[in-house]
């Protein structure tokens, strides 16, 4: 066991058995996960995970989903956990399998998504032989996990797993990785199973709330209330808007929030812009910032002659909730301290379709907003074309909006798989660039196999457009004939309709806003997945 924070609990049940039908370490792991509320596993297993696969098949209350690529499995677990609030399980094969899934584990960690990643390991006696697939799994896992454990005996598996789950549900740990040696998985459990004592959640900081109230009163229109959380609810938006109205402060969210409730029944919230120059301009007059579940904003990258910190030099910072914590309670306490009463949002007019012209960022936003079904889940990886869509959907039907907090592309289609699995009664809309989608197209197969209600919109601008935008900004010159081939998706041009159909998902290509509007309406009304390749002007 390699987790230094593990602590022993008291035995709560005796399960000592021997013989051929005794539960083994794999059963103990899956049993502890099910007992802890984990009911879904996204998997891409191999030989070292066969005992875990068998245990999954024996475990009542656990549903499994096969993914053809590990990055799809990790992203799907992220989407499932974001929508349910409960940890999901991922099952991966040794170090190379973990390596393939690390990008979306990184995104899940940055989003504070509760997730248990189980990675099979060689039997302990086999490690000395440096077999072809041997790797430093613990070292790799630590880069994308809050905690890594490796049970050293089947008798410790249930205790260690229950302790890990307890930390995930309290919020001080989000992504936990269990490295499971194969001989620990196949060996019988012979000792009493223990469970850890519960640990209390951290208490709210009342003095910090009072200090924040005083700060915002004094700062007036030079104050900023900055929100960040695993989930921004309608109530949180209403409370934040009330605080802004009572003090005159600006209210913004971080550039990417893991999950936001939005739509015409919700107070609209403005994001800190992604682009560094726009962000610096938006925040230039802030004298005092109060952070609620947010980190102090920084630029995505370093740029010549631009600061890394986005708040002005000398700006005061007060935090009243840890980064990525639940924020409704501290916002309510802050509103009470200020005497700020919530009000109903101003009713926005219904969104209008994008007309009959070409597909641009503006017409894309209008078409998406006008056709979005009530209760939809939008998974946004639109990158260079998404700002107008986010703004337009403030007037759309009530929906949830999922953003990529980690910045590693290829997140949206896998996260859509998880969101649709978690919420089978809600339509999922995935909007992604063609460059991003090329990282994880295997997600389409899992959508087809599960008959998941997902509409995928591929924004086909035939390029990594964001790289062309960033190249001159970072001081590397303007794209030209020698560098554009590194950013263009042509010669050949991917045919996303054929790619979708090859994975079992029907597809259609459109190049006008009117056709996009019609295609979206048809897709949302048709059970199962559909892909729309939207060719941008």
Coordinates of C-alpha atoms in Angstrom, one line a residue:
X1 CA 0.0 0.0 0.0
X2 CA 1.7 3.2 -1.1
X3 CA -0.8 5.9 0.0
X4 CA 0.8 7.7 3.0
X5 CA -2.5 9.1 4.1
X6 CA -4.2 5.7 4.6
X7 CA -5.5 5.0 8.0
X8 CA -6.8 1.8 9.6
X9 CA -10.4 1.4 10.5
X10 CA -12.3 -1.1 12.6
X11 CA -13.6 -4.4 11.3
X12 CA -17.3 -4.3 10.5
X13 CA -17.9 -7.7 9.0
X14 CA -16.2 -11.1 9.1
X15 CA -15.9 -12.7 5.6
X16 CA -13.1 -15.1 6.3
X17 CA -13.4 -18.0 3.8
X18 CA -11.2 -20.5 2.2
X19 CA -11.5 -23.0 -0.6
X20 CA -12.1 -22.8 -4.4
X21 CA -15.2 -20.5 -4.1
X22 CA -13.6 -18.0 -1.7
X23 CA -13.8 -14.4 -2.8
X24 CA -10.5 -13.2 -4.2
X25 CA -8.9 -9.8 -4.3
X26 CA -10.7 -8.8 -7.5
X27 CA -14.0 -9.6 -5.8
X28 CA -13.0 -7.5 -2.8
X29 CA -12.1 -4.5 -5.0
X30 CA -15.4 -4.6 -7.0
X31 CA -17.4 -5.4 -3.9
X32 CA -16.0 -2.4 -2.1
X33 CA -16.7 -0.1 -5.1
X34 CA -20.3 -1.3 -5.4
X35 CA -20.8 -0.9 -1.6
X36 CA -19.4 2.6 -1.9
X37 CA -21.9 3.6 -4.6
X38 CA -20.0 3.0 -7.8
X39 CA -22.3 1.4 -10.3
X40 CA -20.7 1.9 -13.7
X41 CA -17.4 0.9 -15.2
X42 CA -15.9 2.0 -18.6
X43 CA -13.3 -0.5 -19.6
X44 CA -10.6 -1.5 -22.0
X45 CA -9.0 -4.5 -20.3
X46 CA -6.3 -6.9 -21.1
X47 CA -4.8 -10.2 -19.8
X48 CA -3.8 -8.8 -16.4
X49 CA -7.4 -7.6 -15.8
X50 CA -9.2 -10.9 -16.5
X51 CA -9.9 -11.7 -12.9
X52 CA -11.3 -8.1 -12.5
X53 CA -13.5 -8.7 -15.6
X54 CA -14.7 -11.9 -14.0
X55 CA -15.4 -10.1 -10.7
X56 CA -17.3 -7.4 -12.6
X57 CA -19.5 -10.1 -14.2
X58 CA -20.3 -11.6 -10.8
X59 CA -21.0 -8.3 -9.1
X60 CA -24.7 -7.3 -8.8
X61 CA -25.2 -3.6 -9.2
X62 CA -22.3 -2.9 -11.5
X63 CA -22.8 -2.1 -15.2
X64 CA -19.9 -2.3 -17.7
X65 CA -19.3 -0.5 -21.0
X66 CA -16.5 -1.6 -23.4
X67 CA -14.5 1.3 -25.0
X68 CA -12.2 0.7 -28.0
X69 CA -9.6 3.2 -26.7
X70 CA -8.5 4.0 -23.2
X71 CA -8.9 7.8 -23.7
X72 CA -12.6 7.1 -24.5
X73 CA -13.0 5.1 -21.3
X74 CA -11.4 7.8 -19.0
X75 CA -13.4 10.6 -20.7
X76 CA -16.6 8.6 -20.4
X77 CA -16.1 8.0 -16.7
X78 CA -15.5 11.8 -16.4
X79 CA -18.8 12.6 -18.1
X80 CA -20.7 10.0 -16.1
X81 CA -19.4 11.3 -12.8
X82 CA -20.0 14.9 -13.7
X83 CA -23.7 14.2 -14.3
X84 CA -24.4 11.9 -11.4
X85 CA -22.0 13.4 -8.8
X86 CA -20.9 9.8 -8.0
X87 CA -17.6 8.2 -8.8
X88 CA -17.3 6.1 -11.9
X89 CA -14.8 3.3 -12.5
X90 CA -12.3 3.0 -15.3
X91 CA -10.5 -0.3 -16.0
X92 CA -7.2 -0.1 -17.9
X93 CA -4.5 -2.5 -19.0
X94 CA -1.0 -2.0 -17.5
X95 CA 1.2 1.1 -18.1
X96 CA 0.6 1.5 -21.8
X97 CA -3.2 1.4 -21.3
X98 CA -2.9 4.0 -18.6
X99 CA -0.7 6.1 -21.0
X100 CA -3.4 6.0 -23.6
X101 CA -6.0 7.2 -21.1
X102 CA -3.9 9.9 -19.3
X103 CA -5.0 12.9 -21.3
X104 CA -8.7 12.6 -20.3
X105 CA -7.6 11.6 -16.7
X106 CA -5.8 14.9 -16.7
X107 CA -9.0 16.7 -17.8
X108 CA -11.0 14.9 -15.1
X109 CA -8.5 15.9 -12.4
X110 CA -8.6 19.5 -13.4
X111 CA -12.4 19.3 -13.4
X112 CA -12.5 17.8 -9.9
X113 CA -14.4 14.8 -11.2
X114 CA -14.8 11.9 -8.7
X115 CA -13.3 8.9 -10.5
X116 CA -11.6 5.6 -9.6
X117 CA -9.1 4.4 -12.2
X118 CA -8.2 0.7 -11.8
X119 CA -5.0 -0.3 -13.6
X120 CA -4.0 -3.9 -13.8
X121 CA -0.4 -4.7 -12.9
X122 CA 1.8 -7.8 -13.5
X123 CA 1.9 -10.3 -10.7
X124 CA 4.4 -9.2 -8.0
X125 CA 6.7 -12.1 -8.7
X126 CA 6.7 -11.4 -12.4
X127 CA 7.9 -7.8 -12.1
X128 CA 11.5 -8.8 -11.6
X129 CA 11.6 -10.1 -15.2
X130 CA 10.9 -6.8 -16.9
X131 CA 8.3 -8.2 -19.2
X132 CA 7.5 -6.3 -22.5
X133 CA 4.5 -4.4 -21.0
X134 CA 6.2 -3.6 -17.6
X135 CA 6.2 0.1 -16.7
X136 CA 6.2 2.5 -13.7
X137 CA 2.5 2.6 -13.4
X138 CA 2.5 4.3 -10.0
X139 CA 4.8 7.1 -11.3
X140 CA 2.6 7.6 -14.3
X141 CA -0.6 7.6 -12.3
X142 CA 0.6 10.2 -9.8
X143 CA 0.7 12.8 -12.6
X144 CA -3.0 12.5 -13.2
X145 CA -4.3 11.4 -9.8
X146 CA -4.8 12.9 -6.4
X147 CA -3.9 9.6 -4.7
X148 CA -2.5 6.3 -5.9
X149 CA -2.8 3.1 -3.9
X150 CA -1.3 -0.4 -4.6
X151 CA -2.8 -3.1 -2.3
X152 CA -0.1 -5.6 -1.3
X153 CA -2.4 -8.4 -0.3
X154 CA -6.0 -9.3 -1.1
X155 CA -6.9 -8.9 2.6
X156 CA -6.2 -5.1 2.3
X157 CA -8.0 -4.4 -0.9
X158 CA -11.5 -3.7 0.5
X159 CA -10.2 -1.5 3.3
X160 CA -7.9 0.5 1.1
X161 CA -10.6 0.9 -1.6
X162 CA -13.2 2.0 1.0
X163 CA -10.8 4.6 2.4
X164 CA -10.2 5.9 -1.1
X165 CA -13.9 6.2 -1.8
X166 CA -14.4 8.0 1.4
X167 CA -11.9 10.6 0.4
X168 CA -13.5 11.0 -3.0
X169 CA -17.0 11.7 -1.6
X170 CA -15.6 14.3 0.8
X171 CA -14.0 16.2 -2.0
X172 CA -10.4 16.4 -0.8
X173 CA -9.5 13.8 -3.4
X174 CA -11.1 13.5 -6.8
X175 CA -9.2 11.1 -9.1
X176 CA -7.9 8.0 -7.3
X177 CA -5.9 5.3 -9.0
X178 CA -5.8 1.7 -7.8
X179 CA -2.9 -0.3 -9.2
X180 CA -3.9 -3.9 -8.9
X181 CA -1.2 -6.6 -9.1
X182 CA -2.6 -9.7 -10.8
X183 CA -1.6 -12.1 -8.0
X184 CA -3.4 -9.8 -5.5
X185 CA -6.5 -10.0 -7.8
X186 CA -6.5 -13.8 -8.1
X187 CA -5.5 -14.7 -4.5
X188 CA -8.4 -15.5 -2.1
X189 CA -9.3 -13.2 0.7
X190 CA -8.7 -14.9 4.1
X191 CA -9.0 -12.1 6.7
X192 CA -11.7 -9.9 8.1
X193 CA -12.7 -7.0 5.8
X194 CA -12.3 -3.7 7.6
X195 CA -13.8 -0.3 6.8
X196 CA -12.3 3.1 7.6
X197 CA -13.8 5.4 10.2
X198 CA -15.5 8.4 8.4
X199 CA -13.6 11.7 8.4
X200 CA -15.5 14.9 8.8
X201 CA -15.8 17.4 6.0
X202 CA -14.0 20.7 6.4
X203 CA -16.1 23.4 8.1
X204 CA -17.1 26.7 6.5
X205 CA -14.9 29.6 7.3
X206 CA -17.2 32.3 8.8
X207 CA -14.5 35.0 9.3
X208 CA -13.6 34.7 5.6
X209 CA -17.2 35.2 4.7
X210 CA -17.4 38.4 6.8
X211 CA -14.1 39.6 5.3
X212 CA -15.3 39.0 1.8
X213 CA -18.6 40.9 2.4
X214 CA -16.6 43.9 3.8
X215 CA -14.2 43.7 0.8
X216 CA -17.0 43.7 -1.8
X217 CA -18.9 46.6 -0.1
X218 CA -15.8 48.7 -0.1
X219 CA -14.7 47.9 -3.6
X220 CA -18.0 48.6 -5.3
X221 CA -17.7 48.4 -9.1
X222 CA -14.0 47.7 -8.8
X223 CA -14.8 44.4 -7.1
X224 CA -15.0 41.0 -8.7
X225 CA -16.8 37.8 -7.6
X226 CA -15.1 34.9 -9.4
X227 CA -16.9 31.5 -9.4
X228 CA -15.5 28.1 -10.0
X229 CA -16.8 24.7 -9.0
X230 CA -17.4 21.2 -10.3
X231 CA -21.0 22.3 -10.8
X232 CA -22.6 25.8 -11.0
X233 CA -26.3 25.4 -10.2
X234 CA -29.2 27.8 -11.0
X235 CA -29.3 28.7 -7.3
X236 CA -25.6 29.5 -7.3
X237 CA -26.1 31.8 -10.3
X238 CA -29.0 33.5 -8.6
X239 CA -27.0 34.0 -5.4
X240 CA -24.0 35.4 -7.3
X241 CA -26.2 37.8 -9.3
X242 CA -27.8 39.0 -6.1
X243 CA -24.3 39.7 -4.6
X244 CA -23.3 41.6 -7.7
X245 CA -26.5 43.7 -7.6
X246 CA -26.1 44.4 -3.9
X247 CA -22.4 45.5 -4.1
X248 CA -21.9 46.7 -7.7
X249 CA -19.1 44.1 -8.2
X250 CA -18.6 42.2 -11.5
X251 CA -19.6 38.6 -11.5
X252 CA -17.6 36.1 -13.6
X253 CA -16.9 32.4 -13.8
X254 CA -13.6 30.8 -14.6
X255 CA -12.9 30.5 -18.3
X256 CA -14.0 26.8 -18.1
X257 CA -16.4 25.4 -15.5
X258 CA -16.8 21.6 -15.4
X259 CA -20.6 21.8 -15.3
X260 CA -23.0 24.8 -15.5
X261 CA -26.8 24.9 -15.4
X262 CA -27.9 27.4 -18.0
X263 CA -30.8 28.6 -20.2
X264 CA -33.5 31.1 -20.1
X265 CA -34.6 30.3 -16.6
X266 CA -31.1 30.9 -15.2
X267 CA -29.3 34.1 -14.4
X268 CA -26.6 34.3 -17.1
X269 CA -23.0 34.3 -16.0
X270 CA -20.1 35.8 -17.9
X271 CA -16.8 33.8 -18.3
X272 CA -13.3 35.2 -18.0
X273 CA -12.2 35.2 -21.7
X274 CA -9.9 32.4 -22.8
X275 CA -7.7 34.7 -24.9
X276 CA -5.1 36.4 -22.8
X277 CA -5.5 39.9 -24.3
X278 CA -9.3 39.8 -23.9
X279 CA -8.9 38.5 -20.3
X280 CA -6.5 41.2 -19.4
X281 CA -8.8 43.9 -20.8
X282 CA -11.9 42.4 -19.0
X283 CA -10.1 42.4 -15.6
X284 CA -7.9 45.5 -15.9
X285 CA -10.0 47.6 -13.4
X286 CA -10.4 45.0 -10.7
X287 CA -9.1 46.2 -7.3
X288 CA -10.4 43.4 -5.1
X289 CA -11.3 39.9 -6.1
X290 CA -13.3 37.4 -4.0
X291 CA -12.8 33.8 -5.1
X292 CA -15.5 31.3 -4.5
X293 CA -14.4 27.8 -5.5
X294 CA -12.1 29.4 -8.0
X295 CA -8.3 29.8 -8.4
X296 CA -6.7 33.1 -9.1
X297 CA -7.0 33.4 -13.0
X298 CA -3.9 32.8 -15.0
X299 CA -3.2 32.7 -18.7
X300 CA -3.4 29.3 -20.4
X301 CA 0.1 29.8 -21.7
X302 CA 3.0 32.2 -21.3
X303 CA 3.3 35.0 -24.0
X304 CA 6.1 37.5 -24.6
X305 CA 5.3 40.9 -23.0
X306 CA 2.2 39.6 -21.2
X307 CA 1.8 38.6 -17.6
X308 CA 0.9 35.1 -16.5
X309 CA -1.4 36.4 -13.7
X310 CA -4.5 38.0 -15.2
X311 CA -5.6 40.2 -12.2
X312 CA -3.9 43.6 -12.1
X313 CA -0.8 44.1 -10.1
X314 CA -1.7 45.0 -6.5
X315 CA -5.2 43.5 -6.8
X316 CA -6.3 42.1 -3.4
X317 CA -7.6 38.5 -3.3
X318 CA -9.9 36.9 -0.8
X319 CA -11.0 33.3 -1.0
X320 CA -14.1 31.9 0.8
X321 CA -14.2 28.4 -0.6
X322 CA -11.4 26.1 -1.7
X323 CA -10.9 25.7 -5.5
X324 CA -13.4 23.4 -7.1
X325 CA -15.4 22.9 -4.0
X326 CA -19.2 23.1 -3.7
X327 CA -20.1 26.8 -3.5
X328 CA -23.8 27.1 -2.8
X329 CA -23.4 27.3 1.0
X330 CA -20.6 29.9 1.0
X331 CA -22.5 32.0 -1.6
X332 CA -25.6 31.8 0.5
X333 CA -23.7 32.9 3.6
X334 CA -22.1 35.7 1.7
X335 CA -25.4 36.9 0.3
X336 CA -26.9 36.8 3.8
X337 CA -24.0 38.8 5.2
X338 CA -24.6 41.4 2.5
X339 CA -28.4 41.4 2.8
X340 CA -28.6 40.4 -0.8
X341 CA -31.9 38.9 -1.9
X342 CA -32.2 36.7 -5.0
X343 CA -34.6 37.6 -7.8
X344 CA -36.1 35.8 -10.7
X345 CA -33.9 36.1 -13.9
X346 CA -35.1 38.4 -16.7
X347 CA -36.9 36.3 -19.2
X348 CA -34.9 36.2 -22.4
X349 CA -36.7 36.0 -25.8
X350 CA -36.7 32.6 -27.4
X351 CA -33.6 31.9 -29.5
X352 CA -34.0 32.3 -33.3
X353 CA -32.4 30.0 -35.9
X354 CA -29.3 31.1 -37.8
X355 CA -30.9 32.0 -41.1
X356 CA -30.0 30.6 -44.6
X357 CA -26.4 31.8 -44.9
X358 CA -23.1 30.0 -44.4
X359 CA -22.2 28.4 -41.1
X360 CA -20.2 30.9 -39.0
X361 CA -19.6 31.1 -35.3
X362 CA -22.7 33.4 -35.0
X363 CA -25.1 31.3 -37.1
X364 CA -23.8 28.1 -35.4
X365 CA -24.7 29.6 -32.0
X366 CA -28.1 30.7 -33.2
X367 CA -28.9 27.3 -34.7
X368 CA -27.8 25.4 -31.6
X369 CA -29.7 27.7 -29.3
X370 CA -33.0 27.5 -31.3
X371 CA -33.0 23.7 -31.5
X372 CA -31.7 22.7 -28.1
X373 CA -34.2 20.4 -26.4
X374 CA -35.2 21.1 -22.8
X375 CA -33.0 19.3 -20.4
X376 CA -30.2 18.8 -22.9
X377 CA -26.6 18.3 -22.0
X378 CA -24.1 20.3 -24.1
X379 CA -20.5 19.1 -24.2
X380 CA -18.5 21.9 -25.6
X381 CA -15.2 21.5 -27.4
X382 CA -15.8 24.1 -30.0
X383 CA -12.6 26.0 -29.1
X384 CA -12.2 28.8 -31.8
X385 CA -15.9 28.9 -32.8
X386 CA -17.6 28.5 -29.4
X387 CA -18.0 32.0 -27.8
X388 CA -21.1 33.1 -29.8
X389 CA -22.7 29.7 -29.2
X390 CA -22.2 29.9 -25.4
X391 CA -23.7 33.4 -25.4
X392 CA -26.7 32.5 -27.6
X393 CA -27.6 29.5 -25.5
X394 CA -28.3 31.8 -22.5
X395 CA -31.7 32.2 -24.2
X396 CA -32.1 28.5 -25.0
X397 CA -34.2 25.9 -23.2
X398 CA -32.8 24.9 -19.7
X399 CA -29.8 22.7 -20.1
X400 CA -26.4 21.7 -18.6
X401 CA -23.1 22.9 -20.2
X402 CA -19.9 20.8 -19.8
X403 CA -16.5 22.4 -20.4
X404 CA -13.0 21.1 -20.7
X405 CA -11.1 22.4 -17.7
X406 CA -7.9 20.5 -18.4
X407 CA -7.4 21.7 -22.0
X408 CA -6.3 18.3 -23.4
X409 CA -8.3 18.0 -26.6
X410 CA -10.2 14.9 -27.6
X411 CA -12.4 15.1 -24.5
X412 CA -15.9 15.9 -25.8
X413 CA -17.0 12.7 -27.6
X414 CA -15.9 10.5 -24.7
X415 CA -17.5 12.8 -22.1
X416 CA -20.7 12.7 -24.1
X417 CA -20.7 8.9 -23.9
X418 CA -20.5 9.1 -20.1
X419 CA -23.1 11.9 -19.9
X420 CA -25.6 10.0 -22.1
X421 CA -25.0 6.8 -20.1
X422 CA -25.7 8.7 -16.8
X423 CA -28.8 10.5 -18.1
X424 CA -30.6 8.2 -20.6
X425 CA -33.7 10.5 -20.5
X426 CA -31.8 13.5 -21.7
X427 CA -30.4 14.4 -25.1
X428 CA -26.6 15.1 -25.3
X429 CA -25.2 17.6 -27.8
X430 CA -21.5 17.3 -28.5
X431 CA -20.0 20.2 -30.4
X432 CA -16.4 19.7 -31.3
X433 CA -13.8 20.8 -33.8
X434 CA -12.6 18.3 -36.5
X435 CA -9.1 18.4 -35.1
X436 CA -10.2 17.6 -31.6
X437 CA -12.6 14.9 -32.7
X438 CA -9.8 13.0 -34.5
X439 CA -8.2 12.2 -31.2
X440 CA -11.0 10.0 -30.0
X441 CA -13.3 8.9 -32.9
X442 CA -13.6 5.4 -31.3
X443 CA -16.2 7.0 -29.0
X444 CA -18.7 6.8 -31.9
X445 CA -18.6 3.0 -31.7
X446 CA -19.5 3.0 -28.0
X447 CA -22.4 5.5 -28.8
X448 CA -23.7 3.1 -31.5
X449 CA -23.3 0.0 -29.3
X450 CA -25.2 1.6 -26.4
X451 CA -27.7 3.3 -28.7
X452 CA -27.0 6.5 -26.8
X453 CA -29.0 9.7 -27.5
X454 CA -26.1 11.8 -28.6
X455 CA -26.0 14.4 -31.4
X456 CA -22.4 15.0 -32.5
X457 CA -21.6 18.2 -34.5
X458 CA -18.2 18.2 -36.1
X459 CA -17.1 21.8 -36.9
X460 CA -15.2 21.2 -40.0
X461 CA -12.8 24.1 -40.7
X462 CA -10.2 21.6 -41.9
X463 CA -7.5 22.9 -39.6
X464 CA -6.1 23.2 -36.1
X465 CA -7.3 26.8 -36.4
X466 CA -6.4 27.7 -32.8
X467 CA -2.7 27.0 -33.6
X468 CA -2.8 29.5 -36.5
X469 CA -4.3 32.1 -34.1
X470 CA -1.8 31.4 -31.4
X471 CA 1.3 31.3 -33.6
X472 CA 1.7 35.1 -34.1
X473 CA 0.4 35.9 -30.6
X474 CA 3.2 33.8 -29.0
X475 CA 5.9 35.5 -31.2
X476 CA 6.7 32.7 -33.6
X477 CA 5.7 34.6 -36.7
X478 CA 2.6 34.3 -38.9
X479 CA 1.6 31.0 -40.5
X480 CA 3.0 30.6 -44.0
X481 CA 3.4 28.0 -46.7
X482 CA 6.1 26.2 -44.6
X483 CA 4.2 26.1 -41.4
X484 CA 0.5 25.8 -42.4
X485 CA 0.8 22.1 -43.4
X486 CA 1.4 21.4 -39.7
X487 CA -2.0 23.0 -38.9
X488 CA -4.2 22.0 -41.9
X489 CA -6.4 18.9 -42.1
X490 CA -6.4 18.6 -45.8
X491 CA -4.7 16.4 -48.4
X492 CA -6.6 14.2 -47.6
X493 CA -9.6 15.8 -45.9
X494 CA -11.2 13.6 -43.3
X495 CA -14.7 12.5 -44.3
X496 CA -16.6 12.5 -41.0
X497 CA -19.8 11.1 -42.5
X498 CA -17.9 8.0 -43.6
X499 CA -16.0 7.8 -40.3
X500 CA -19.3 7.9 -38.4
X501 CA -20.9 5.3 -40.5
X502 CA -17.9 3.1 -40.2
X503 CA -18.5 3.1 -36.4
X504 CA -22.2 2.5 -36.8
X505 CA -23.4 6.1 -36.4
X506 CA -25.5 7.7 -39.2
X507 CA -24.1 10.9 -40.5
X508 CA -24.9 13.9 -42.7
X509 CA -22.9 16.8 -44.0
X510 CA -24.3 20.4 -44.1
X511 CA -22.9 23.7 -45.2
X512 CA -25.6 26.3 -44.6
X513 CA -27.1 27.5 -41.3
X514 CA -30.6 26.5 -42.4
X515 CA -29.5 23.0 -43.2
X516 CA -27.7 22.8 -39.9
X517 CA -30.9 23.9 -38.0
X518 CA -32.9 21.2 -39.8
X519 CA -30.3 18.5 -39.2
X520 CA -30.1 19.4 -35.5
X521 CA -33.9 19.2 -35.1
X522 CA -34.0 15.8 -36.8
X523 CA -31.1 14.4 -34.8
X524 CA -32.5 15.6 -31.5
X525 CA -35.9 13.9 -32.4
X526 CA -34.3 10.6 -33.5
X527 CA -33.4 7.9 -30.9
X528 CA -29.7 6.9 -30.9
X529 CA -26.6 8.8 -32.0
X530 CA -26.3 11.0 -35.1
X531 CA -23.3 12.9 -36.5
X532 CA -23.5 16.2 -38.3
X533 CA -20.5 17.4 -40.2
X534 CA -20.9 21.2 -40.3
X535 CA -18.6 22.7 -42.9
X536 CA -17.7 26.2 -41.8
X537 CA -17.4 29.2 -44.0

